[in-house]
PDB file of C-alpha atoms and ligand atoms in Angstrom:
ATOM      1  CA  UNK A   1      -0.128  -0.043  -0.067  1.00 61.00           C
ATOM      2  CA  UNK A   2       1.267   3.367  -0.891  1.00 89.00           C
ATOM      3  CA  UNK A   3       0.719   6.561   1.290  1.00 94.00           C
ATOM      4  CA  UNK A   4       1.004  10.104  -0.298  1.00 96.00           C
ATOM      5  CA  UNK A   5       0.471  13.468   1.356  1.00 97.00           C
ATOM      6  CA  UNK A   6      -1.297  15.915  -1.051  1.00 96.00           C
ATOM      7  CA  UNK A   7       0.259  19.179  -1.636  1.00 95.00           C
ATOM      8  CA  UNK A   8      -2.770  20.928  -3.093  1.00 91.00           C
ATOM      9  CA  UNK A   9      -4.443  23.755  -1.242  1.00 87.00           C
ATOM     10  CA  UNK A  10      -7.359  23.866  -3.505  1.00 90.00           C
ATOM     11  CA  UNK A  11      -9.975  21.852  -1.771  1.00 91.00           C
ATOM     12  CA  UNK A  12     -11.916  20.871  -4.896  1.00 91.00           C
ATOM     13  CA  UNK A  13      -8.755  19.255  -6.262  1.00 90.00           C
ATOM     14  CA  UNK A  14      -8.093  17.520  -2.934  1.00 92.00           C
ATOM     15  CA  UNK A  15     -11.496  15.875  -3.155  1.00 92.00           C
ATOM     16  CA  UNK A  16     -11.064  14.833  -6.626  1.00 90.00           C
ATOM     17  CA  UNK A  17      -7.622  13.360  -6.230  1.00 92.00           C
ATOM     18  CA  UNK A  18      -8.709  11.622  -3.035  1.00 92.00           C
ATOM     19  CA  UNK A  19     -11.823  10.101  -4.806  1.00 90.00           C
ATOM     20  CA  UNK A  20      -9.608   8.641  -7.544  1.00 89.00           C
ATOM     21  CA  UNK A  21      -6.650   7.606  -5.602  1.00 90.00           C
ATOM     22  CA  UNK A  22      -8.322   5.852  -2.789  1.00 90.00           C
ATOM     23  CA  UNK A  23     -10.323   3.984  -5.402  1.00 87.00           C
ATOM     24  CA  UNK A  24      -7.087   2.728  -6.522  1.00 84.00           C
ATOM     25  CA  UNK A  25      -6.015   1.597  -3.106  1.00 87.00           C
ATOM     26  CA  UNK A  26      -3.698   4.542  -2.351  1.00 90.00           C
ATOM     27  CA  UNK A  27      -3.784   6.022   1.252  1.00 93.00           C
ATOM     28  CA  UNK A  28      -4.020   9.828   1.078  1.00 94.00           C
ATOM     29  CA  UNK A  29      -2.845  12.374   3.881  1.00 95.00           C
ATOM     30  CA  UNK A  30      -4.210  15.812   3.879  1.00 93.00           C
ATOM     31  CA  UNK A  31      -1.768  18.785   3.506  1.00 94.00           C
ATOM     32  CA  UNK A  32      -0.781  19.930   6.892  1.00 93.00           C
ATOM     33  CA  UNK A  33      -2.252  23.399   7.663  1.00 90.00           C
ATOM     34  CA  UNK A  34       0.984  24.790   9.086  1.00 92.00           C
ATOM     35  CA  UNK A  35       3.185  24.146   5.655  1.00 91.00           C
ATOM     36  CA  UNK A  36       3.412  27.371   3.652  1.00 89.00           C
ATOM     37  CA  UNK A  37       2.245  27.434  -0.004  1.00 88.00           C
ATOM     38  CA  UNK A  38       5.147  27.551  -2.563  1.00 91.00           C
ATOM     39  CA  UNK A  39       5.419  30.335  -5.440  1.00 90.00           C
ATOM     40  CA  UNK A  40       4.602  28.581  -8.718  1.00 91.00           C
ATOM     41  CA  UNK A  41       7.457  30.136 -10.487  1.00 92.00           C
ATOM     42  CA  UNK A  42       8.021  27.760 -13.455  1.00 96.00           C
ATOM     43  CA  UNK A  43       6.665  28.398 -16.805  1.00 96.00           C
ATOM     44  CA  UNK A  44       5.675  24.685 -17.050  1.00 98.00           C
ATOM     45  CA  UNK A  45       3.190  22.437 -15.377  1.00 98.00           C
ATOM     46  CA  UNK A  46       5.860  19.866 -14.850  1.00 98.00           C
ATOM     47  CA  UNK A  47       8.094  22.524 -13.177  1.00 98.00           C
ATOM     48  CA  UNK A  48       5.417  23.888 -10.778  1.00 97.00           C
ATOM     49  CA  UNK A  49       4.138  20.289  -9.911  1.00 97.00           C
ATOM     50  CA  UNK A  50       7.737  19.253  -8.794  1.00 98.00           C
ATOM     51  CA  UNK A  51       8.101  22.609  -6.949  1.00 97.00           C
ATOM     52  CA  UNK A  52       4.953  21.977  -4.989  1.00 96.00           C
ATOM     53  CA  UNK A  53       5.744  18.301  -4.222  1.00 97.00           C
ATOM     54  CA  UNK A  54       9.544  18.845  -3.293  1.00 97.00           C
ATOM     55  CA  UNK A  55       8.558  21.472  -0.975  1.00 96.00           C
ATOM     56  CA  UNK A  56       5.913  19.241   0.850  1.00 96.00           C
ATOM     57  CA  UNK A  57       8.234  16.238   1.165  1.00 97.00           C
ATOM     58  CA  UNK A  58      10.916  18.372   2.679  1.00 96.00           C
ATOM     59  CA  UNK A  59       8.358  19.819   5.104  1.00 95.00           C
ATOM     60  CA  UNK A  60       6.833  16.481   6.096  1.00 95.00           C
ATOM     61  CA  UNK A  61       9.283  13.613   5.283  1.00 96.00           C
ATOM     62  CA  UNK A  62       6.568  11.786   3.650  1.00 95.00           C
ATOM     63  CA  UNK A  63       6.152  11.001  -0.222  1.00 96.00           C
ATOM     64  CA  UNK A  64       4.180  13.988  -1.481  1.00 97.00           C
ATOM     65  CA  UNK A  65       1.840  14.127  -4.413  1.00 97.00           C
ATOM     66  CA  UNK A  66       1.172  17.542  -6.320  1.00 97.00           C
ATOM     67  CA  UNK A  67      -0.753  18.412  -9.398  1.00 96.00           C
ATOM     68  CA  UNK A  68      -0.495  21.202 -11.623  1.00 96.00           C
ATOM     69  CA  UNK A  69      -3.340  21.898 -14.065  1.00 97.00           C
ATOM     70  CA  UNK A  70      -3.787  24.189 -16.981  1.00 98.00           C
ATOM     71  CA  UNK A  71      -6.540  24.916 -19.624  1.00 98.00           C
ATOM     72  CA  UNK A  72      -4.893  25.452 -23.016  1.00 98.00           C
ATOM     73  CA  UNK A  73      -7.041  27.108 -25.482  1.00 98.00           C
ATOM     74  CA  UNK A  74      -6.161  26.754 -29.285  1.00 98.00           C
ATOM     75  CA  UNK A  75      -7.567  30.312 -30.412  1.00 98.00           C
ATOM     76  CA  UNK A  76      -5.552  32.001 -27.575  1.00 98.00           C
ATOM     77  CA  UNK A  77      -2.321  30.348 -28.609  1.00 97.00           C
ATOM     78  CA  UNK A  78      -2.379  27.816 -25.629  1.00 98.00           C
ATOM     79  CA  UNK A  79      -3.357  30.726 -23.061  1.00 97.00           C
ATOM     80  CA  UNK A  80      -4.314  30.538 -19.951  1.00 98.00           C
ATOM     81  CA  UNK A  81      -2.155  27.473 -19.750  1.00 98.00           C
ATOM     82  CA  UNK A  82       0.419  27.430 -16.897  1.00 97.00           C
ATOM     83  CA  UNK A  83      -1.163  30.681 -15.819  1.00 96.00           C
ATOM     84  CA  UNK A  84      -4.709  29.314 -15.432  1.00 96.00           C
ATOM     85  CA  UNK A  85      -5.256  30.098 -11.790  1.00 94.00           C
ATOM     86  CA  UNK A  86      -4.031  33.661 -12.143  1.00 94.00           C
ATOM     87  CA  UNK A  87      -5.510  34.440 -15.597  1.00 97.00           C
ATOM     88  CA  UNK A  88      -7.466  37.481 -14.487  1.00 97.00           C
ATOM     89  CA  UNK A  89      -4.847  38.645 -11.820  1.00 96.00           C
ATOM     90  CA  UNK A  90      -3.319  37.649  -8.584  1.00 91.00           C
ATOM     91  CA  UNK A  91      -6.189  36.271  -6.297  1.00 91.00           C
ATOM     92  CA  UNK A  92      -8.468  36.121  -9.178  1.00 95.00           C
ATOM     93  CA  UNK A  93     -11.753  33.817  -8.436  1.00 97.00           C
ATOM     94  CA  UNK A  94     -12.985  31.277 -10.639  1.00 97.00           C
ATOM     95  CA  UNK A  95     -15.753  33.584 -12.104  1.00 97.00           C
ATOM     96  CA  UNK A  96     -13.197  36.230 -12.777  1.00 97.00           C
ATOM     97  CA  UNK A  97     -11.196  33.872 -14.655  1.00 98.00           C
ATOM     98  CA  UNK A  98     -14.209  32.361 -16.693  1.00 98.00           C
ATOM     99  CA  UNK A  99     -15.443  35.743 -17.448  1.00 98.00           C
ATOM    100  CA  UNK A 100     -12.068  37.069 -18.883  1.00 98.00           C
ATOM    101  CA  UNK A 101     -11.677  33.793 -20.892  1.00 98.00           C
ATOM    102  CA  UNK A 102     -15.142  34.241 -22.591  1.00 98.00           C
ATOM    103  CA  UNK A 103     -14.494  37.860 -23.274  1.00 98.00           C
ATOM    104  CA  UNK A 104     -11.333  36.890 -25.066  1.00 97.00           C
ATOM    105  CA  UNK A 105     -13.271  34.274 -27.166  1.00 98.00           C
ATOM    106  CA  UNK A 106     -16.130  36.727 -27.911  1.00 95.00           C
ATOM    107  CA  UNK A 107     -15.941  36.621 -31.614  1.00 92.00           C
ATOM    108  CA  UNK A 108     -14.611  33.004 -32.034  1.00 97.00           C
ATOM    109  CA  UNK A 109     -16.892  30.522 -33.755  1.00 95.00           C
ATOM    110  CA  UNK A 110     -17.555  27.227 -31.942  1.00 89.00           C
ATOM    111  CA  UNK A 111     -15.669  25.314 -34.512  1.00 93.00           C
ATOM    112  CA  UNK A 112     -12.392  27.141 -33.638  1.00 97.00           C
ATOM    113  CA  UNK A 113     -12.855  27.115 -29.670  1.00 98.00           C
ATOM    114  CA  UNK A 114     -11.039  23.747 -29.225  1.00 98.00           C
ATOM    115  CA  UNK A 115      -8.995  23.528 -25.981  1.00 98.00           C
ATOM    116  CA  UNK A 116      -7.793  20.782 -23.570  1.00 98.00           C
ATOM    117  CA  UNK A 117      -7.284  20.407 -19.809  1.00 98.00           C
ATOM    118  CA  UNK A 118      -3.575  19.202 -18.953  1.00 98.00           C
ATOM    119  CA  UNK A 119      -2.826  17.719 -15.687  1.00 98.00           C
ATOM    120  CA  UNK A 120       0.669  16.998 -14.657  1.00 98.00           C
ATOM    121  CA  UNK A 121       1.136  15.034 -11.236  1.00 97.00           C
ATOM    122  CA  UNK A 122       4.556  14.929  -9.564  1.00 98.00           C
ATOM    123  CA  UNK A 123       5.278  12.458  -6.781  1.00 97.00           C
ATOM    124  CA  UNK A 124       8.344  13.480  -4.692  1.00 97.00           C
ATOM    125  CA  UNK A 125      10.157  11.090  -2.309  1.00 96.00           C
ATOM    126  CA  UNK A 126      12.206  11.618   0.759  1.00 96.00           C
ATOM    127  CA  UNK A 127      15.289  10.176  -1.034  1.00 97.00           C
ATOM    128  CA  UNK A 128      15.023  12.751  -3.630  1.00 97.00           C
ATOM    129  CA  UNK A 129      13.902  10.845  -6.368  1.00 97.00           C
ATOM    130  CA  UNK A 130      10.450  11.718  -8.223  1.00 97.00           C
ATOM    131  CA  UNK A 131       7.810  10.345 -10.625  1.00 97.00           C
ATOM    132  CA  UNK A 132       5.947  12.806 -13.189  1.00 98.00           C
ATOM    133  CA  UNK A 133       3.123  11.838 -15.343  1.00 98.00           C
ATOM    134  CA  UNK A 134       0.357  13.774 -17.288  1.00 98.00           C
ATOM    135  CA  UNK A 135      -3.373  13.289 -18.289  1.00 98.00           C
ATOM    136  CA  UNK A 136      -5.290  15.218 -20.876  1.00 98.00           C
ATOM    137  CA  UNK A 137      -8.947  15.912 -21.670  1.00 98.00           C
ATOM    138  CA  UNK A 138      -9.940  17.391 -25.138  1.00 98.00           C
ATOM    139  CA  UNK A 139     -12.993  19.570 -25.533  1.00 98.00           C
ATOM    140  CA  UNK A 140     -14.312  23.129 -26.568  1.00 98.00           C
ATOM    141  CA  UNK A 141     -15.040  26.143 -24.656  1.00 98.00           C
ATOM    142  CA  UNK A 142     -18.687  27.067 -24.721  1.00 97.00           C
ATOM    143  CA  UNK A 143     -20.145  30.502 -25.248  1.00 97.00           C
ATOM    144  CA  UNK A 144     -21.821  30.807 -21.780  1.00 97.00           C
ATOM    145  CA  UNK A 145     -21.193  29.045 -18.388  1.00 98.00           C
ATOM    146  CA  UNK A 146     -23.712  25.962 -17.836  1.00 98.00           C
ATOM    147  CA  UNK A 147     -23.904  23.629 -14.665  1.00 98.00           C
ATOM    148  CA  UNK A 148     -23.445  23.809 -10.908  1.00 97.00           C
ATOM    149  CA  UNK A 149     -20.863  20.924 -10.405  1.00 97.00           C
ATOM    150  CA  UNK A 150     -17.118  21.102 -10.325  1.00 95.00           C
ATOM    151  CA  UNK A 151     -14.927  24.128 -10.098  1.00 96.00           C
ATOM    152  CA  UNK A 152     -12.664  26.356 -12.028  1.00 97.00           C
ATOM    153  CA  UNK A 153     -13.400  26.488 -15.770  1.00 98.00           C
ATOM    154  CA  UNK A 154     -15.762  23.455 -15.623  1.00 98.00           C
ATOM    155  CA  UNK A 155     -19.014  25.472 -16.448  1.00 98.00           C
ATOM    156  CA  UNK A 156     -17.405  26.579 -19.869  1.00 98.00           C
ATOM    157  CA  UNK A 157     -15.501  23.146 -20.894  1.00 98.00           C
ATOM    158  CA  UNK A 158     -17.423  20.762 -23.136  1.00 98.00           C
ATOM    159  CA  UNK A 159     -15.511  17.655 -23.270  1.00 98.00           C
ATOM    160  CA  UNK A 160     -15.395  15.811 -26.619  1.00 97.00           C
ATOM    161  CA  UNK A 161     -18.079  12.987 -26.628  1.00 95.00           C
ATOM    162  CA  UNK A 162     -20.091  14.472 -23.554  1.00 96.00           C
ATOM    163  CA  UNK A 163     -23.162  15.106 -25.891  1.00 96.00           C
ATOM    164  CA  UNK A 164     -22.793  18.881 -25.449  1.00 97.00           C
ATOM    165  CA  UNK A 165     -22.645  18.809 -21.667  1.00 98.00           C
ATOM    166  CA  UNK A 166     -20.197  20.953 -19.744  1.00 98.00           C
ATOM    167  CA  UNK A 167     -17.943  19.353 -17.067  1.00 98.00           C
ATOM    168  CA  UNK A 168     -20.183  21.295 -14.529  1.00 98.00           C
ATOM    169  CA  UNK A 169     -23.206  19.459 -15.912  1.00 98.00           C
ATOM    170  CA  UNK A 170     -21.616  16.153 -14.927  1.00 97.00           C
ATOM    171  CA  UNK A 171     -21.921  14.486 -11.412  1.00 95.00           C
ATOM    172  CA  UNK A 172     -18.711  14.307  -9.631  1.00 94.00           C
ATOM    173  CA  UNK A 173     -18.488  10.492 -10.205  1.00 93.00           C
ATOM    174  CA  UNK A 174     -18.947  10.928 -14.022  1.00 96.00           C
ATOM    175  CA  UNK A 175     -16.067  13.769 -14.338  1.00 96.00           C
ATOM    176  CA  UNK A 176     -13.809  11.428 -12.101  1.00 93.00           C
ATOM    177  CA  UNK A 177     -14.140   8.788 -14.998  1.00 94.00           C
ATOM    178  CA  UNK A 178     -13.096  10.951 -17.717  1.00 96.00           C
ATOM    179  CA  UNK A 179     -10.988  13.863 -16.309  1.00 96.00           C
ATOM    180  CA  UNK A 180      -7.443  15.042 -17.088  1.00 97.00           C
ATOM    181  CA  UNK A 181      -6.785  14.650 -13.352  1.00 94.00           C
ATOM    182  CA  UNK A 182      -8.107  10.971 -13.169  1.00 93.00           C
ATOM    183  CA  UNK A 183      -6.268  10.194 -16.315  1.00 96.00           C
ATOM    184  CA  UNK A 184      -2.977  11.422 -14.824  1.00 96.00           C
ATOM    185  CA  UNK A 185      -3.760   9.381 -11.500  1.00 93.00           C
ATOM    186  CA  UNK A 186      -4.338   6.304 -13.558  1.00 92.00           C
ATOM    187  CA  UNK A 187      -0.942   6.961 -15.407  1.00 95.00           C
ATOM    188  CA  UNK A 188       0.774   7.349 -12.094  1.00 93.00           C
ATOM    189  CA  UNK A 189      -0.641   4.069 -10.914  1.00 89.00           C
ATOM    190  CA  UNK A 190       0.757   2.294 -13.954  1.00 92.00           C
ATOM    191  CA  UNK A 191       4.114   4.136 -13.498  1.00 92.00           C
ATOM    192  CA  UNK A 192       4.424   3.045  -9.926  1.00 87.00           C
ATOM    193  CA  UNK A 193       3.274  -0.672 -10.707  1.00 82.00           C
ATOM    194  CA  UNK A 194       6.023  -0.766 -13.200  1.00 79.00           C
ATOM    195  CA  UNK A 195       8.763   0.651 -10.735  1.00 73.00           C
TER     196      UNK A 195
HETATM  197  P1  ITT B 201      -2.800  24.210  -5.896  1.00 70.32           P
HETATM  198  O1  ITT B 201      -1.645  24.832  -6.629  1.00 70.32           O
HETATM  199  O2  ITT B 201      -2.745  24.491  -4.484  1.00 70.32           O
HETATM  200  O3  ITT B 201      -2.687  22.670  -6.065  1.00 70.32           O
HETATM  201  P2  ITT B 201      -4.557  25.798  -7.619  1.00 70.32           P
HETATM  202  O4  ITT B 201      -6.055  26.167  -7.499  1.00 70.32           O
HETATM  203  O5  ITT B 201      -3.522  26.856  -7.774  1.00 70.32           O
HETATM  204  O6  ITT B 201      -4.269  24.810  -6.395  1.00 70.32           O
HETATM  205  P3  ITT B 201      -3.902  24.635 -10.408  1.00 70.32           P
HETATM  206  O7  ITT B 201      -2.550  25.800 -10.449  1.00 70.32           O
HETATM  207  O8  ITT B 201      -3.603  23.354 -10.637  1.00 70.32           O
HETATM  208  O9  ITT B 201      -4.395  24.598  -8.789  1.00 70.32           O
HETATM  209  O10 ITT B 201      -5.079  25.111 -11.092  1.00 70.32           O
HETATM  210  C1  ITT B 201      -4.997  26.034 -12.209  1.00 70.32           C
HETATM  211  C2  ITT B 201      -6.284  26.512 -12.584  1.00 70.32           C
HETATM  212  O11 ITT B 201      -7.083  25.783 -13.130  1.00 70.32           O
HETATM  213  C3  ITT B 201      -7.270  27.041 -11.318  1.00 70.32           C
HETATM  214  O12 ITT B 201      -7.874  28.271 -11.854  1.00 70.32           O
HETATM  215  C4  ITT B 201      -8.274  25.899 -11.264  1.00 70.32           C
HETATM  216  O13 ITT B 201      -9.551  26.403 -10.905  1.00 70.32           O
HETATM  217  C5  ITT B 201      -8.327  25.417 -12.766  1.00 70.32           C
HETATM  218  N1  ITT B 201      -8.566  23.886 -12.646  1.00 70.32           N
HETATM  219  C6  ITT B 201      -7.749  23.048 -12.203  1.00 70.32           C
HETATM  220  N2  ITT B 201      -8.297  21.779 -12.290  1.00 70.32           N
HETATM  221  C7  ITT B 201      -9.614  22.025 -12.811  1.00 70.32           C
HETATM  222  C8  ITT B 201     -10.642  21.189 -13.205  1.00 70.32           C
HETATM  223  O14 ITT B 201     -10.675  19.919 -13.040  1.00 70.32           O
HETATM  224  N3  ITT B 201     -11.633  21.681 -13.716  1.00 70.32           N
HETATM  225  C9  ITT B 201     -11.864  23.089 -14.136  1.00 70.32           C
HETATM  226  N4  ITT B 201     -10.743  23.868 -13.632  1.00 70.32           N
HETATM  227  C10 ITT B 201      -9.720  23.434 -13.087  1.00 70.32           C
END
């Protein structure tokens, strides 16, 4: 049995990661409240996931799992990408970020609104080694937010093959079967069982 401490300070991400990891037999510890957040100074998802995981393994001595996620929109040359959390500025809310994204795409036809969520998961171990995996979900950005589940950009992201529903119109179990984050977790489990 593996035990990982979660680096995320985002409660929505923690709930999703816990559901998928525990379903795969991994024991999950919550991030201790007294550990400071790290600045995400890298310009790649991989770099930021490793920064977060390494800071936490140093603070706790327990193998630490961090994910970094970005939404990459074709018509915006990949923005918001690695800056997805701070797209509308430091401390921006999910609603602020979604509003800015929709305003940037206001004249873009649905055929040209392709996008993908990318999650990179890094696990850092006390011996200094690490494992890094990724998971992706293809879709399009809708013109208006729809649905009340999920978080972040879920209300405007329509996954390919979802029958036109946004991620926020899916219940958590359905999102967890297809999401970028759950795909990355499955890739992690595969990588760990090969190691
Ligand atoms: P931690 O760094 O503490 O883990 P964070 O909220 O900064 O939390 P990310 O940098 O990974 O997390 O997230 C980047 C942005 O993408 C942020 O605005 C999230 O709301 C959004 N996001 C992440 N996962 C998402 C998902 O599954 N669905 C919709 N939006 C998501």
